[in-house]
Coordinates of C-alpha atoms and ligand atoms in Angstrom, one line a residue:
X1 CA -13.3 7.3 27.1
X2 CA -15.2 5.5 24.3
X3 CA -13.7 2.6 21.9
X4 CA -11.4 3.8 19.1
X5 CA -12.4 1.9 15.9
X6 CA -10.4 2.2 12.2
X7 CA -12.6 4.7 11.3
X8 CA -12.5 7.1 14.5
X9 CA -9.3 8.9 13.6
X10 CA -10.6 10.2 10.5
X11 CA -14.2 11.3 11.8
X12 CA -12.0 13.4 14.1
X13 CA -9.1 14.5 11.9
X14 CA -10.3 14.3 8.2
X15 CA -11.3 17.8 8.0
X16 CA -8.1 19.7 8.9
X17 CA -5.3 16.4 8.8
X18 CA -3.3 18.0 6.1
X19 CA -3.3 21.6 7.7
X20 CA -2.3 20.5 11.2
X21 CA -0.4 16.8 10.7
X22 CA 2.7 18.0 8.5
X23 CA 5.7 16.2 10.3
X24 CA 8.1 18.0 8.2
X25 CA 9.7 14.9 6.8
X26 CA 7.7 14.0 3.9
X27 CA 10.5 14.4 1.2
X28 CA 12.8 12.5 3.0
X29 CA 10.3 9.7 3.6
X30 CA 9.4 9.6 0.4
X31 CA 12.8 9.5 -1.0
X32 CA 13.8 6.6 1.4
X33 CA 11.0 4.4 0.7
X34 CA 11.3 5.2 -2.9
X35 CA 15.3 4.0 -2.8
X36 CA 14.1 0.9 -0.4
X37 CA 11.2 -0.1 -2.6
X38 CA 12.8 0.1 -6.1
X39 CA 10.6 -1.0 -9.0
X40 CA 8.6 -3.4 -6.7
X41 CA 4.9 -3.4 -5.7
X42 CA 4.5 -1.2 -2.6
X43 CA 1.5 -1.5 0.0
X44 CA 1.0 1.6 2.1
X45 CA -0.9 0.6 5.7
X46 CA -3.3 3.5 6.6
X47 CA -2.5 5.5 4.1
X48 CA -4.5 8.6 5.3
X49 CA -5.1 11.6 2.4
X50 CA -1.8 10.5 0.5
X51 CA 0.6 12.6 2.1
X52 CA 3.3 10.1 1.4
X53 CA 1.7 7.8 -1.1
X54 CA 0.7 10.5 -3.8
X55 CA 4.5 11.7 -3.8
X56 CA 5.4 8.0 -4.7
X57 CA 3.1 7.6 -7.2
X58 CA 4.3 10.8 -8.9
X59 CA 7.7 9.0 -8.8
X60 CA 6.2 6.0 -11.0
X61 CA 5.9 3.7 -8.2
X62 CA 2.9 1.2 -8.4
X63 CA 1.3 2.0 -4.7
X64 CA -1.8 0.4 -2.9
X65 CA -3.5 1.8 0.0
X66 CA -5.5 0.6 3.1
X67 CA -7.5 3.2 5.0
X68 CA -9.8 2.4 8.0
X69 CA -11.7 6.0 7.3
X70 CA -13.8 6.9 4.1
X71 CA -13.3 10.6 5.2
X72 CA -9.7 10.3 5.0
X73 CA -9.9 8.6 1.7
X74 CA -12.6 11.2 0.6
X75 CA -9.8 13.8 0.9
X76 CA -7.2 11.8 -0.7
X77 CA -9.5 11.4 -3.8
X78 CA -9.8 15.1 -4.0
X79 CA -6.2 15.2 -5.2
X80 CA -4.7 15.0 -8.4
X81 CA -3.0 11.8 -9.3
X82 CA -4.9 9.7 -6.7
X83 CA -6.7 8.0 -9.6
X84 CA -3.1 6.1 -9.9
X85 CA -3.7 4.7 -6.1
X86 CA -6.0 1.8 -5.4
X87 CA -7.1 2.1 -1.9
X88 CA -9.6 -0.8 0.2
X89 CA -11.2 0.4 3.3
X90 CA -10.5 -1.4 6.2
X91 CA -8.7 -2.4 9.6
X92 CA -4.6 -2.4 8.2
X93 CA -4.2 -4.9 11.0
X94 CA -6.2 -7.4 8.5
X95 CA -4.2 -6.5 5.7
X96 CA -7.4 -7.5 3.6
X97 CA -6.3 -6.6 0.1
X98 CA -5.7 -8.8 -3.3
X99 CA -2.2 -9.9 -4.5
X100 CA 1.2 -9.7 -3.0
X101 CA 3.8 -6.7 -2.4
X102 CA 7.2 -6.2 -2.4
X103 CA 7.6 -3.5 0.0
X104 CA 5.0 -2.6 2.8
X105 CA 5.2 0.9 4.7
X106 CA 3.9 1.8 7.9
X107 CA 4.8 5.7 9.0
X108 CA 4.2 8.5 11.3
X109 CA 3.5 6.2 14.4
X110 CA 0.4 4.7 13.4
X111 CA 1.0 1.1 14.3
X112 CA 0.6 2.9 17.8
X113 CA -3.0 3.5 16.7
X114 CA -3.9 -0.6 16.7
X115 CA -5.1 -0.4 20.5
X116 CA -3.4 -3.8 21.7
X117 CA -0.2 -5.9 21.3
X118 CA -2.6 -8.6 19.7
X119 CA -3.5 -6.3 17.0
X120 CA -0.3 -5.1 16.4
X121 CA 1.0 -8.7 16.3
X122 CA -1.9 -9.5 14.2
X123 CA -0.6 -6.9 11.9
X124 CA 3.0 -8.0 11.1
X125 CA 1.5 -11.6 10.7
X126 CA -0.8 -10.2 8.2
X127 CA 1.9 -8.3 6.6
X128 CA 4.4 -11.3 6.4
X129 CA 1.5 -13.2 4.5
X130 CA 1.3 -10.4 2.0
X131 CA 5.0 -10.1 1.3
X132 CA 7.1 -11.7 -1.7
X133 CA 9.7 -13.6 -0.3
X134 CA 12.9 -11.0 0.4
X135 CA 10.2 -8.5 0.6
X136 CA 10.1 -5.5 3.3
X137 CA 8.3 -3.9 6.1
X138 CA 9.3 -0.6 6.8
X139 CA 7.8 1.2 10.2
X140 CA 8.4 4.9 11.8
X141 CA 7.8 5.1 15.1
X142 CA 8.6 7.3 18.0
X143 CA 10.7 6.1 21.0
X144 CA 8.5 6.3 24.0
X145 CA 9.6 8.8 26.1
X146 CA 8.1 9.9 29.6
X147 CA 10.7 12.6 30.8
X148 CA 8.1 15.3 30.4
X149 CA 5.6 13.2 32.5
X150 CA 4.9 13.9 36.3
X151 CA 2.5 11.7 38.0
X152 CA 1.7 9.7 34.9
X153 CA 0.6 13.0 32.9
X154 CA 1.8 16.4 31.2
X155 CA 0.1 19.2 29.6
X156 CA 1.9 20.7 27.1
X157 CA 1.3 23.9 24.4
X158 CA 1.5 23.0 20.9
X159 CA 0.3 26.4 19.2
X160 CA -0.4 29.6 20.7
X161 CA -1.1 33.0 19.0
X162 CA -3.1 36.0 20.2
X163 CA -6.9 34.4 19.6
X164 CA -6.4 31.0 20.0
X165 CA -4.2 28.3 22.1
X166 CA -3.7 24.3 21.3
X167 CA -3.1 22.5 24.3
X168 CA -2.0 18.6 24.7
X169 CA -3.0 16.6 27.6
X170 CA -1.8 13.2 28.2
X171 CA -2.3 10.7 30.6
X172 CA 0.0 7.2 30.7
X173 CA -1.0 3.7 31.5
X174 CA 2.1 1.9 32.0
X175 CA 0.4 -1.5 32.3
X176 CA -1.7 -1.4 29.0
X177 CA 1.2 0.8 27.4
X178 CA -1.8 3.4 26.7
X179 CA -1.1 6.9 26.0
X180 CA -4.8 8.6 26.4
X181 CA -4.7 12.3 24.5
X182 CA -7.1 15.2 24.6
X183 CA -6.0 17.8 22.3
X184 CA -8.2 21.0 23.3
X185 CA -8.1 23.5 20.6
X186 CA -9.5 26.9 22.4
X187 CA -10.2 29.8 19.7
X188 CA -12.5 32.4 20.2
X189 CA -15.3 30.6 18.4
X190 CA -15.2 27.8 20.9
X191 CA -13.5 24.8 22.3
X192 CA -13.1 21.6 20.3
X193 CA -11.7 18.4 22.1
X194 CA -9.6 15.6 19.5
X195 CA -9.0 12.5 21.7
X196 CA -7.0 10.0 20.4
X197 CA -5.5 6.7 22.3
X198 CA -2.1 5.3 21.2
X199 CA -0.5 1.6 22.4
X200 CA 2.8 2.3 22.1
X201 CA 5.7 -0.1 22.2
X202 CA 9.3 -0.2 22.4
X203 CA 11.5 -1.1 19.8
X204 CA 12.8 -4.3 21.0
X205 CA 8.8 -5.5 21.4
X206 CA 8.3 -4.3 17.8
X207 CA 11.4 -6.4 16.9
X208 CA 10.0 -9.3 18.9
X209 CA 6.4 -8.9 17.2
X210 CA 8.4 -9.1 13.6
X211 CA 10.4 -12.2 14.7
X212 CA 6.8 -14.0 15.4
X213 CA 5.7 -13.0 12.2
X214 CA 8.6 -14.6 10.5
X215 CA 10.6 -11.3 9.9
X216 CA 13.9 -10.2 10.5
X217 CA 15.3 -6.8 11.6
X218 CA 17.6 -5.5 8.2
X219 CA 18.5 -2.1 9.4
X220 CA 17.0 0.7 12.0
X221 CA 18.0 4.1 11.6
X222 CA 17.2 6.8 14.0
X223 CA 16.1 9.3 11.1
X224 CA 15.2 9.3 7.5
X225 CA 18.6 10.1 6.3
X226 CA 20.1 7.1 7.7
X227 CA 21.0 8.7 11.1
X228 CA 22.6 6.0 13.7
X229 CA 20.0 4.8 16.0
X230 CA 20.8 5.0 19.5
X231 CA 20.1 6.1 23.2
X232 CA 19.2 9.7 22.0
X233 CA 16.9 9.2 19.2
X234 CA 13.4 10.2 19.8
X235 CA 12.2 7.8 16.7
X236 CA 13.4 4.9 14.6
X237 CA 12.8 3.8 11.1
X238 CA 13.2 0.0 11.2
X239 CA 13.2 -2.2 8.2
X240 CA 12.2 -5.7 8.4
X241 CA 12.5 -8.7 5.5
X242 CA 10.8 -11.8 4.9
X243 CA 13.6 -14.2 4.2
X244 CA 14.0 -16.1 1.0
X245 CA 13.5 -19.6 1.7
X246 CA 16.3 -21.8 2.3
X247 CA 17.9 -23.2 -1.3
X248 CA 17.3 -26.7 -1.7
Ligands
LIG1 C1 -1.4 9.3 11.9 S1 -2.4 9.4 10.3 C2 -1.1 8.9 9.2 C3 -1.8 8.7 7.7 C4 -0.7 8.7 6.3 N1 -0.1 7.6 6.5 C5 0.5 9.4 6.8 O1 1.5 9.6 7.1 O2 0.3 11.1 6.6 C6 -3.1 7.7 10.9 C7 -4.1 6.9 9.9 O3 -4.2 5.4 10.1 C8 -5.7 5.3 10.1 N2 -5.9 4.3 10.9 C9 -6.2 4.3 12.4 N3 -6.4 3.3 12.8 C10 -6.6 2.4 11.6 C11 -6.9 0.9 11.5 N4 -7.3 0.1 12.2 N5 -7.2 0.6 10.0 C12 -6.7 1.3 9.4 N6 -6.5 2.6 9.3 C13 -6.3 3.3 10.3 C14 -6.3 6.8 10.2 O4 -7.4 6.8 9.6 C15 -5.4 7.9 9.8 O5 -5.6 7.8 8.2

């Protein structure tokens, strides 16, 4: 499959992102981030069409975003309230924005859109450089689960009605920790293929990347209501902190 750059996701998904990518947790995500951030300056990496950033801005938070896809930003700009949010177009691994922030967040498994460990680590290091002392970095990601895979692959039905079926085929490369997706949308009008490549990481590897960047794990929850994280958790919300410098 061709290379995935910072704009690929948007080129493939911007048009119907809001219709097809509702995780059903947006209100809870906004509530927790709002509580954690208090009145600090917030930066969202991969802000997309503003699913989380817009409600945060409506609550009065100061929100800045980075986004790789101009097409996703166009969708964001069509929405009321988006004028309150400043967005820089670029690769979020670079975190190339001016100023410093008290709270940075990266939700909806988007860390895994960075295609290598090196890029993910670079992201952590650049976030740490942009955080004020005592500031936090919140990451939401799935816990990899291969129980439904056979011979390194799985096919599942995501949606089906009388006139259409949306299938998802996934191939797993355990060496590079890559999941290669093809989302196949078959309707009476024809077939559409929407590829996606994710480089997954286990929570322990994400913690190590944070540690290498000088961040410490403050809390890890198994859901947006601060559910305990345990062996049955399918996702995690992890809160890292940039330590205050030692006194004296
Ligand atoms: C799953 S969407 C999440 C969007 C938004 N944060 C949300 O929760 O709805 C992933 C987003 O990451 C953006 N993206 C993917 N790789 C990127 C990169 N390397 N740099 C900047 N943005 C990237 C995509 O364009 C898309 O907007």
